[in-house]
């Protein structure tokens, strides 16, 4: 089984492409954390977890999910996908679960609160380059290869993570704003992977203690009504090849 966590589609994109090679079923982690599906694997079934990198670490809710996994006796692979480099996200993940293989993929950066995110041709180029790397990783996963493969950690990964990951906690409590373009459709609340959004008087309200800062609400809002920090200037990103 391939399980992914996503805000803006890149992990789902990677998961679906790996599945096309390995034939494994693909599931959103929210099927198990928000839905009622029991998390069950067949004997000897492989488990592949596809995860975005946040602040050179991993999303907050992922820690709880992977910490409860029982992976003994099966092939367990982690695919870390990021906008630029992973830092020591692998080391953070391994505090909670021990994969047999770790794959690094550079996808497209979605972090619009601080950085201008790619659009148009740059996104297409980025995804085309990613496709080749996914194919390589998928073949290794199919053959149940063990080891670390192509994890782009960047310079001084441990130091960078030690400095940056503690900033994730205050970062994920940043205030989101909603403007008058909001049509009260409720999509933001429905897609939030951690149920951190309530609709009150027709408007989203964020429960900051739960928010993972995945940016799905902001990036997928059909009215572009949600913003955080400099996101209005920086644009927003959703994987254009993903059907949610
Ligand atoms: C809160 C947050 C923090 C991020 N931090 C990093 C980072 O430290 N390094 C990096 O390369 N990309 C970082 N990114 C970019 C994402 O890892 C990247 O765009 C990923 O492909 C998003 O996956 P998704 O579309 O499945 O949500 C960050 C994104 C978010 C939302």
PDB file of C-alpha atoms and ligand atoms in Angstrom:
ATOM      1  CA  UNK A   1       0.000   0.000   0.000  1.00  0.00           C
ATOM      2  CA  UNK A   2       1.158   3.530  -0.765  1.00  0.00           C
ATOM      3  CA  UNK A   3      -0.033   6.119   1.768  1.00  0.00           C
ATOM      4  CA  UNK A   4       0.470   9.814   1.118  1.00  0.00           C
ATOM      5  CA  UNK A   5       0.026  13.043   3.036  1.00  0.00           C
ATOM      6  CA  UNK A   6      -0.581  16.130   0.915  1.00  0.00           C
ATOM      7  CA  UNK A   7      -1.582  19.776   0.989  1.00  0.00           C
ATOM      8  CA  UNK A   8      -1.178  20.783  -2.635  1.00  0.00           C
ATOM      9  CA  UNK A   9      -1.046  17.501  -4.538  1.00  0.00           C
ATOM     10  CA  UNK A  10       2.621  16.699  -5.042  1.00  0.00           C
ATOM     11  CA  UNK A  11       2.641  13.702  -2.695  1.00  0.00           C
ATOM     12  CA  UNK A  12      -0.476  12.314  -4.372  1.00  0.00           C
ATOM     13  CA  UNK A  13       1.187  12.835  -7.761  1.00  0.00           C
ATOM     14  CA  UNK A  14       4.253  10.892  -6.600  1.00  0.00           C
ATOM     15  CA  UNK A  15       2.150   8.157  -4.986  1.00  0.00           C
ATOM     16  CA  UNK A  16       0.031   7.618  -8.115  1.00  0.00           C
ATOM     17  CA  UNK A  17       3.120   7.440 -10.337  1.00  0.00           C
ATOM     18  CA  UNK A  18       4.835   4.918  -8.062  1.00  0.00           C
ATOM     19  CA  UNK A  19       1.657   2.857  -8.047  1.00  0.00           C
ATOM     20  CA  UNK A  20       1.637   2.785 -11.854  1.00  0.00           C
ATOM     21  CA  UNK A  21       4.952   0.891 -11.633  1.00  0.00           C
ATOM     22  CA  UNK A  22       4.484  -1.232  -8.500  1.00  0.00           C
ATOM     23  CA  UNK A  23       0.751  -1.902  -8.693  1.00  0.00           C
ATOM     24  CA  UNK A  24       0.261  -1.022  -5.006  1.00  0.00           C
ATOM     25  CA  UNK A  25      -3.011   0.545  -3.837  1.00  0.00           C
ATOM     26  CA  UNK A  26      -2.818   4.276  -3.086  1.00  0.00           C
ATOM     27  CA  UNK A  27      -4.521   5.803  -0.055  1.00  0.00           C
ATOM     28  CA  UNK A  28      -4.633   9.296   1.419  1.00  0.00           C
ATOM     29  CA  UNK A  29      -3.524   9.178   5.058  1.00  0.00           C
ATOM     30  CA  UNK A  30      -6.779  10.971   5.882  1.00  0.00           C
ATOM     31  CA  UNK A  31      -8.690   7.799   4.949  1.00  0.00           C
ATOM     32  CA  UNK A  32      -7.290   6.430   8.200  1.00  0.00           C
ATOM     33  CA  UNK A  33      -6.878   9.550  10.335  1.00  0.00           C
ATOM     34  CA  UNK A  34     -10.148  11.302   9.412  1.00  0.00           C
ATOM     35  CA  UNK A  35     -12.211   8.538   7.810  1.00  0.00           C
ATOM     36  CA  UNK A  36     -13.310   5.306   9.342  1.00  0.00           C
ATOM     37  CA  UNK A  37     -11.121   2.989   7.298  1.00  0.00           C
ATOM     38  CA  UNK A  38      -9.127   0.609   9.494  1.00  0.00           C
ATOM     39  CA  UNK A  39      -5.424   0.628   8.657  1.00  0.00           C
ATOM     40  CA  UNK A  40      -4.773  -2.974   7.657  1.00  0.00           C
ATOM     41  CA  UNK A  41      -2.101  -4.523   5.470  1.00  0.00           C
ATOM     42  CA  UNK A  42      -1.868  -8.036   4.061  1.00  0.00           C
ATOM     43  CA  UNK A  43       0.924 -10.270   5.381  1.00  0.00           C
ATOM     44  CA  UNK A  44       4.147  -9.281   3.634  1.00  0.00           C
ATOM     45  CA  UNK A  45       2.481  -6.300   1.897  1.00  0.00           C
ATOM     46  CA  UNK A  46       4.918  -3.403   1.316  1.00  0.00           C
ATOM     47  CA  UNK A  47       4.201  -0.036   2.881  1.00  0.00           C
ATOM     48  CA  UNK A  48       5.365   3.112   1.121  1.00  0.00           C
ATOM     49  CA  UNK A  49       4.799   6.461   2.827  1.00  0.00           C
ATOM     50  CA  UNK A  50       5.016   9.607   0.673  1.00  0.00           C
ATOM     51  CA  UNK A  51       5.568  12.737   2.712  1.00  0.00           C
ATOM     52  CA  UNK A  52       6.317  16.423   2.041  1.00  0.00           C
ATOM     53  CA  UNK A  53       9.167  18.161   3.861  1.00  0.00           C
ATOM     54  CA  UNK A  54       8.169  21.008   6.199  1.00  0.00           C
ATOM     55  CA  UNK A  55      10.784  23.289   7.755  1.00  0.00           C
ATOM     56  CA  UNK A  56      13.411  20.611   7.017  1.00  0.00           C
ATOM     57  CA  UNK A  57      11.321  18.206   9.050  1.00  0.00           C
ATOM     58  CA  UNK A  58       7.945  16.506   8.600  1.00  0.00           C
ATOM     59  CA  UNK A  59       4.311  17.600   9.090  1.00  0.00           C
ATOM     60  CA  UNK A  60       3.177  17.497  12.719  1.00  0.00           C
ATOM     61  CA  UNK A  61       0.315  15.023  12.258  1.00  0.00           C
ATOM     62  CA  UNK A  62       2.546  12.609  10.312  1.00  0.00           C
ATOM     63  CA  UNK A  63       4.606  12.003  13.440  1.00  0.00           C
ATOM     64  CA  UNK A  64       1.610  10.544  15.235  1.00  0.00           C
ATOM     65  CA  UNK A  65       0.499   8.398  12.295  1.00  0.00           C
ATOM     66  CA  UNK A  66       3.896   6.877  11.553  1.00  0.00           C
ATOM     67  CA  UNK A  67       4.671   6.474  15.237  1.00  0.00           C
ATOM     68  CA  UNK A  68       1.788   4.011  15.453  1.00  0.00           C
ATOM     69  CA  UNK A  69       2.739   1.950  12.394  1.00  0.00           C
ATOM     70  CA  UNK A  70       3.652  -1.691  12.772  1.00  0.00           C
ATOM     71  CA  UNK A  71       6.203  -2.287  10.036  1.00  0.00           C
ATOM     72  CA  UNK A  72       8.155  -5.309  11.277  1.00  0.00           C
ATOM     73  CA  UNK A  73       8.339  -8.122   8.762  1.00  0.00           C
ATOM     74  CA  UNK A  74       7.387  -6.064   5.731  1.00  0.00           C
ATOM     75  CA  UNK A  75       9.212  -3.794   3.277  1.00  0.00           C
ATOM     76  CA  UNK A  76       8.772  -0.187   4.432  1.00  0.00           C
ATOM     77  CA  UNK A  77       9.892   2.740   2.286  1.00  0.00           C
ATOM     78  CA  UNK A  78       9.756   6.470   2.920  1.00  0.00           C
ATOM     79  CA  UNK A  79       9.554   8.863  -0.014  1.00  0.00           C
ATOM     80  CA  UNK A  80      10.413  12.393   1.084  1.00  0.00           C
ATOM     81  CA  UNK A  81       9.459  14.968  -1.498  1.00  0.00           C
ATOM     82  CA  UNK A  82      10.304  18.633  -1.151  1.00  0.00           C
ATOM     83  CA  UNK A  83      10.640  21.971  -2.904  1.00  0.00           C
ATOM     84  CA  UNK A  84      14.423  22.192  -2.678  1.00  0.00           C
ATOM     85  CA  UNK A  85      16.156  20.114  -0.001  1.00  0.00           C
ATOM     86  CA  UNK A  86      15.156  17.830   2.854  1.00  0.00           C
ATOM     87  CA  UNK A  87      17.680  18.856   5.501  1.00  0.00           C
ATOM     88  CA  UNK A  88      17.505  16.123   8.133  1.00  0.00           C
ATOM     89  CA  UNK A  89      13.784  15.393   7.673  1.00  0.00           C
ATOM     90  CA  UNK A  90      14.790  11.758   7.373  1.00  0.00           C
ATOM     91  CA  UNK A  91      16.334  11.877  10.856  1.00  0.00           C
ATOM     92  CA  UNK A  92      13.150  13.445  12.258  1.00  0.00           C
ATOM     93  CA  UNK A  93      11.015  10.740  10.591  1.00  0.00           C
ATOM     94  CA  UNK A  94      13.284   7.984  11.883  1.00  0.00           C
ATOM     95  CA  UNK A  95      12.595   9.057  15.449  1.00  0.00           C
ATOM     96  CA  UNK A  96       9.072   7.719  14.877  1.00  0.00           C
ATOM     97  CA  UNK A  97       9.521   4.846  12.400  1.00  0.00           C
ATOM     98  CA  UNK A  98      12.423   3.033  10.727  1.00  0.00           C
ATOM     99  CA  UNK A  99      12.115   2.629   6.964  1.00  0.00           C
ATOM    100  CA  UNK A 100      14.147   0.034   5.023  1.00  0.00           C
ATOM    101  CA  UNK A 101      14.615   2.506   2.199  1.00  0.00           C
ATOM    102  CA  UNK A 102      14.432   6.290   1.915  1.00  0.00           C
ATOM    103  CA  UNK A 103      13.966   8.103  -1.396  1.00  0.00           C
ATOM    104  CA  UNK A 104      14.356  11.837  -1.938  1.00  0.00           C
ATOM    105  CA  UNK A 105      12.508  13.697  -4.694  1.00  0.00           C
ATOM    106  CA  UNK A 106      12.580  17.392  -5.518  1.00  0.00           C
ATOM    107  CA  UNK A 107       9.074  18.363  -6.613  1.00  0.00           C
ATOM    108  CA  UNK A 108       7.754  21.943  -6.833  1.00  0.00           C
ATOM    109  CA  UNK A 109       7.905  24.412  -3.951  1.00  0.00           C
ATOM    110  CA  UNK A 110       4.492  25.436  -2.618  1.00  0.00           C
ATOM    111  CA  UNK A 111       5.655  27.607   0.307  1.00  0.00           C
ATOM    112  CA  UNK A 112       3.956  30.862  -0.682  1.00  0.00           C
ATOM    113  CA  UNK A 113       3.878  32.566   2.744  1.00  0.00           C
ATOM    114  CA  UNK A 114       7.560  33.474   2.271  1.00  0.00           C
ATOM    115  CA  UNK A 115       8.685  32.658  -1.265  1.00  0.00           C
ATOM    116  CA  UNK A 116       7.385  33.334  -4.746  1.00  0.00           C
ATOM    117  CA  UNK A 117       6.112  29.971  -5.980  1.00  0.00           C
ATOM    118  CA  UNK A 118       6.681  28.750  -9.546  1.00  0.00           C
ATOM    119  CA  UNK A 119       3.877  28.949 -12.092  1.00  0.00           C
ATOM    120  CA  UNK A 120       3.199  28.122 -15.746  1.00  0.00           C
ATOM    121  CA  UNK A 121       6.125  26.698 -17.703  1.00  0.00           C
ATOM    122  CA  UNK A 122       8.360  26.427 -14.629  1.00  0.00           C
ATOM    123  CA  UNK A 123       5.854  24.064 -12.999  1.00  0.00           C
ATOM    124  CA  UNK A 124       5.598  21.896 -16.126  1.00  0.00           C
ATOM    125  CA  UNK A 125       9.419  21.710 -16.330  1.00  0.00           C
ATOM    126  CA  UNK A 126       9.678  20.844 -12.641  1.00  0.00           C
ATOM    127  CA  UNK A 127       7.094  18.075 -12.903  1.00  0.00           C
ATOM    128  CA  UNK A 128       8.639  16.644 -16.079  1.00  0.00           C
ATOM    129  CA  UNK A 129      12.013  16.442 -14.308  1.00  0.00           C
ATOM    130  CA  UNK A 130      10.309  14.861 -11.316  1.00  0.00           C
ATOM    131  CA  UNK A 131       8.683  12.172 -13.472  1.00  0.00           C
ATOM    132  CA  UNK A 132      12.055  10.629 -14.358  1.00  0.00           C
ATOM    133  CA  UNK A 133      13.128  10.536 -10.719  1.00  0.00           C
ATOM    134  CA  UNK A 134       9.843   8.985  -9.620  1.00  0.00           C
ATOM    135  CA  UNK A 135      10.283   6.247 -12.217  1.00  0.00           C
ATOM    136  CA  UNK A 136      13.778   5.449 -10.869  1.00  0.00           C
ATOM    137  CA  UNK A 137      12.507   5.332  -7.285  1.00  0.00           C
ATOM    138  CA  UNK A 138       9.463   3.259  -8.232  1.00  0.00           C
ATOM    139  CA  UNK A 139      11.588   0.553  -9.861  1.00  0.00           C
ATOM    140  CA  UNK A 140      13.746   0.316  -6.744  1.00  0.00           C
ATOM    141  CA  UNK A 141      10.650   0.132  -4.559  1.00  0.00           C
ATOM    142  CA  UNK A 142       9.207  -2.593  -6.783  1.00  0.00           C
ATOM    143  CA  UNK A 143      12.434  -4.579  -6.277  1.00  0.00           C
ATOM    144  CA  UNK A 144      12.294  -3.842  -2.529  1.00  0.00           C
ATOM    145  CA  UNK A 145      15.755  -2.272  -2.554  1.00  0.00           C
ATOM    146  CA  UNK A 146      17.148  -1.235   0.821  1.00  0.00           C
ATOM    147  CA  UNK A 147      19.188   1.940   1.515  1.00  0.00           C
ATOM    148  CA  UNK A 148      19.156   5.714   1.055  1.00  0.00           C
ATOM    149  CA  UNK A 149      18.520   6.923  -2.476  1.00  0.00           C
ATOM    150  CA  UNK A 150      18.921  10.464  -3.815  1.00  0.00           C
ATOM    151  CA  UNK A 151      17.919  12.269  -0.660  1.00  0.00           C
ATOM    152  CA  UNK A 152      18.890  15.891  -1.425  1.00  0.00           C
ATOM    153  CA  UNK A 153      19.719  17.016   2.087  1.00  0.00           C
ATOM    154  CA  UNK A 154      21.507  20.257   1.211  1.00  0.00           C
ATOM    155  CA  UNK A 155      24.513  21.597   3.119  1.00  0.00           C
ATOM    156  CA  UNK A 156      24.725  20.973   6.883  1.00  0.00           C
ATOM    157  CA  UNK A 157      21.407  19.106   7.075  1.00  0.00           C
ATOM    158  CA  UNK A 158      21.508  18.336  10.785  1.00  0.00           C
ATOM    159  CA  UNK A 159      22.365  21.917  11.672  1.00  0.00           C
ATOM    160  CA  UNK A 160      19.704  23.314   9.344  1.00  0.00           C
ATOM    161  CA  UNK A 161      17.021  21.064  10.775  1.00  0.00           C
ATOM    162  CA  UNK A 162      18.132  21.776  14.333  1.00  0.00           C
ATOM    163  CA  UNK A 163      17.735  25.491  13.610  1.00  0.00           C
ATOM    164  CA  UNK A 164      14.677  25.458  11.347  1.00  0.00           C
ATOM    165  CA  UNK A 165      12.383  22.669  12.554  1.00  0.00           C
ATOM    166  CA  UNK A 166      11.725  24.310  15.960  1.00  0.00           C
ATOM    167  CA  UNK A 167      10.374  27.291  13.965  1.00  0.00           C
ATOM    168  CA  UNK A 168       7.673  25.016  12.522  1.00  0.00           C
ATOM    169  CA  UNK A 169       5.681  25.073  15.779  1.00  0.00           C
ATOM    170  CA  UNK A 170       5.166  28.870  15.807  1.00  0.00           C
ATOM    171  CA  UNK A 171       5.004  28.772  11.965  1.00  0.00           C
ATOM    172  CA  UNK A 172       1.993  26.483  11.892  1.00  0.00           C
ATOM    173  CA  UNK A 173       0.102  28.790  14.221  1.00  0.00           C
ATOM    174  CA  UNK A 174       0.370  31.735  11.797  1.00  0.00           C
ATOM    175  CA  UNK A 175      -2.907  33.551  11.214  1.00  0.00           C
ATOM    176  CA  UNK A 176      -4.734  32.855   7.949  1.00  0.00           C
ATOM    177  CA  UNK A 177      -6.990  35.589   6.615  1.00  0.00           C
ATOM    178  CA  UNK A 178     -10.148  35.207   4.558  1.00  0.00           C
ATOM    179  CA  UNK A 179     -11.527  38.014   2.398  1.00  0.00           C
ATOM    180  CA  UNK A 180     -14.967  38.883   1.021  1.00  0.00           C
ATOM    181  CA  UNK A 181     -14.487  36.706  -2.052  1.00  0.00           C
ATOM    182  CA  UNK A 182     -15.281  33.691   0.191  1.00  0.00           C
ATOM    183  CA  UNK A 183     -18.492  31.993  -1.026  1.00  0.00           C
ATOM    184  CA  UNK A 184     -18.841  29.743   2.044  1.00  0.00           C
ATOM    185  CA  UNK A 185     -18.382  26.597  -0.063  1.00  0.00           C
ATOM    186  CA  UNK A 186     -16.696  24.750   2.799  1.00  0.00           C
ATOM    187  CA  UNK A 187     -14.030  23.147   0.567  1.00  0.00           C
ATOM    188  CA  UNK A 188     -11.242  24.350   2.870  1.00  0.00           C
ATOM    189  CA  UNK A 189     -12.817  22.621   5.871  1.00  0.00           C
ATOM    190  CA  UNK A 190     -13.526  19.428   3.911  1.00  0.00           C
ATOM    191  CA  UNK A 191     -10.025  19.012   2.523  1.00  0.00           C
ATOM    192  CA  UNK A 192      -8.083  19.975   5.653  1.00  0.00           C
ATOM    193  CA  UNK A 193      -6.092  16.819   6.503  1.00  0.00           C
ATOM    194  CA  UNK A 194      -6.318  17.474  10.229  1.00  0.00           C
ATOM    195  CA  UNK A 195      -9.835  18.954  10.581  1.00  0.00           C
ATOM    196  CA  UNK A 196      -8.349  22.260  11.695  1.00  0.00           C
ATOM    197  CA  UNK A 197     -11.011  24.396   9.995  1.00  0.00           C
ATOM    198  CA  UNK A 198     -14.554  25.035  11.212  1.00  0.00           C
ATOM    199  CA  UNK A 199     -17.084  27.067   9.272  1.00  0.00           C
ATOM    200  CA  UNK A 200     -18.596  29.714  11.523  1.00  0.00           C
ATOM    201  CA  UNK A 201     -21.128  32.218  10.140  1.00  0.00           C
ATOM    202  CA  UNK A 202     -20.212  31.003   6.660  1.00  0.00           C
ATOM    203  CA  UNK A 203     -16.491  31.693   7.074  1.00  0.00           C
ATOM    204  CA  UNK A 204     -13.536  29.415   7.830  1.00  0.00           C
ATOM    205  CA  UNK A 205     -12.038  29.655  11.298  1.00  0.00           C
ATOM    206  CA  UNK A 206      -8.689  27.943  11.947  1.00  0.00           C
ATOM    207  CA  UNK A 207      -8.018  25.881  15.070  1.00  0.00           C
ATOM    208  CA  UNK A 208      -4.364  26.810  15.307  1.00  0.00           C
ATOM    209  CA  UNK A 209      -3.360  24.010  17.644  1.00  0.00           C
ATOM    210  CA  UNK A 210      -4.371  21.455  14.984  1.00  0.00           C
ATOM    211  CA  UNK A 211      -3.162  23.171  11.782  1.00  0.00           C
ATOM    212  CA  UNK A 212      -0.259  21.428   9.993  1.00  0.00           C
ATOM    213  CA  UNK A 213       0.312  24.472   7.710  1.00  0.00           C
ATOM    214  CA  UNK A 214      -0.095  22.250   4.614  1.00  0.00           C
ATOM    215  CA  UNK A 215      -1.517  25.253   2.699  1.00  0.00           C
ATOM    216  CA  UNK A 216      -4.210  23.105   1.056  1.00  0.00           C
ATOM    217  CA  UNK A 217      -6.971  25.495   2.201  1.00  0.00           C
ATOM    218  CA  UNK A 218      -5.253  28.556   0.774  1.00  0.00           C
ATOM    219  CA  UNK A 219      -3.909  26.944  -2.385  1.00  0.00           C
ATOM    220  CA  UNK A 220      -7.086  25.097  -3.393  1.00  0.00           C
ATOM    221  CA  UNK A 221      -9.649  27.771  -2.485  1.00  0.00           C
ATOM    222  CA  UNK A 222     -11.740  28.227  -5.674  1.00  0.00           C
ATOM    223  CA  UNK A 223     -12.110  31.948  -4.958  1.00  0.00           C
ATOM    224  CA  UNK A 224      -8.502  32.630  -3.910  1.00  0.00           C
ATOM    225  CA  UNK A 225     -10.047  34.120  -0.774  1.00  0.00           C
ATOM    226  CA  UNK A 226      -7.480  32.845   1.743  1.00  0.00           C
ATOM    227  CA  UNK A 227      -4.067  34.359   2.435  1.00  0.00           C
ATOM    228  CA  UNK A 228      -1.236  34.056   4.928  1.00  0.00           C
ATOM    229  CA  UNK A 229       1.737  36.381   5.353  1.00  0.00           C
ATOM    230  CA  UNK A 230       2.995  37.327   1.848  1.00  0.00           C
ATOM    231  CA  UNK A 231       0.995  34.724  -0.080  1.00  0.00           C
ATOM    232  CA  UNK A 232      -1.034  37.285  -2.055  1.00  0.00           C
ATOM    233  CA  UNK A 233       2.223  38.575  -3.564  1.00  0.00           C
ATOM    234  CA  UNK A 234       3.901  35.191  -3.967  1.00  0.00           C
ATOM    235  CA  UNK A 235       1.155  33.368  -5.858  1.00  0.00           C
ATOM    236  CA  UNK A 236      -0.085  29.912  -4.954  1.00  0.00           C
ATOM    237  CA  UNK A 237       0.621  26.438  -6.160  1.00  0.00           C
ATOM    238  CA  UNK A 238      -1.495  23.345  -6.730  1.00  0.00           C
ATOM    239  CA  UNK A 239      -0.142  20.399  -8.728  1.00  0.00           C
ATOM    240  CA  UNK A 240      -1.918  20.924 -12.050  1.00  0.00           C
ATOM    241  CA  UNK A 241      -1.753  17.229 -12.978  1.00  0.00           C
ATOM    242  CA  UNK A 242      -3.579  15.968  -9.909  1.00  0.00           C
ATOM    243  CA  UNK A 243      -7.289  15.257  -9.758  1.00  0.00           C
ATOM    244  CA  UNK A 244      -8.258  15.409  -6.107  1.00  0.00           C
TER     245      UNK A 244
HETATM  246  C1  LIG B   1       4.934  24.515   5.930  1.00  0.00           C
HETATM  247  C2  LIG B   1       5.816  24.168   4.766  1.00  0.00           C
HETATM  248  C3  LIG B   1       7.187  24.087   4.947  1.00  0.00           C
HETATM  249  C4  LIG B   1       8.019  23.701   3.891  1.00  0.00           C
HETATM  250  N1  LIG B   1       9.350  23.531   4.138  1.00  0.00           N
HETATM  251  C5  LIG B   1      10.149  23.060   3.159  1.00  0.00           C
HETATM  252  C6  LIG B   1      11.523  22.796   3.413  1.00  0.00           C
HETATM  253  O1  LIG B   1      12.026  22.925   4.544  1.00  0.00           O
HETATM  254  N2  LIG B   1      12.300  22.366   2.388  1.00  0.00           N
HETATM  255  C7  LIG B   1      11.791  22.190   1.119  1.00  0.00           C
HETATM  256  O2  LIG B   1      12.530  21.803   0.224  1.00  0.00           O
HETATM  257  N3  LIG B   1      10.484  22.402   0.852  1.00  0.00           N
HETATM  258  C8  LIG B   1       9.648  22.834   1.841  1.00  0.00           C
HETATM  259  N4  LIG B   1       8.317  23.042   1.587  1.00  0.00           N
HETATM  260  C9  LIG B   1       7.796  22.754   0.243  1.00  0.00           C
HETATM  261  C10 LIG B   1       7.088  21.399   0.159  1.00  0.00           C
HETATM  262  O3  LIG B   1       7.837  20.371   0.796  1.00  0.00           O
HETATM  263  C11 LIG B   1       6.885  20.971  -1.300  1.00  0.00           C
HETATM  264  O4  LIG B   1       6.328  21.994  -2.072  1.00  0.00           O
HETATM  265  C12 LIG B   1       6.029  19.725  -1.405  1.00  0.00           C
HETATM  266  O5  LIG B   1       6.120  19.274  -2.742  1.00  0.00           O
HETATM  267  C13 LIG B   1       4.572  19.944  -1.061  1.00  0.00           C
HETATM  268  O6  LIG B   1       3.896  18.705  -1.110  1.00  0.00           O
HETATM  269  P1  LIG B   1       2.318  18.573  -1.285  1.00  0.00           P
HETATM  270  O7  LIG B   1       1.957  19.244  -2.610  1.00  0.00           O
HETATM  271  O8  LIG B   1       2.053  17.099  -1.349  1.00  0.00           O
HETATM  272  O9  LIG B   1       1.657  19.225  -0.147  1.00  0.00           O
HETATM  273  C14 LIG B   1       7.470  23.442   2.609  1.00  0.00           C
HETATM  274  C15 LIG B   1       6.097  23.568   2.422  1.00  0.00           C
HETATM  275  C16 LIG B   1       5.270  23.920   3.486  1.00  0.00           C
HETATM  276  C17 LIG B   1       3.783  24.016   3.252  1.00  0.00           C
END
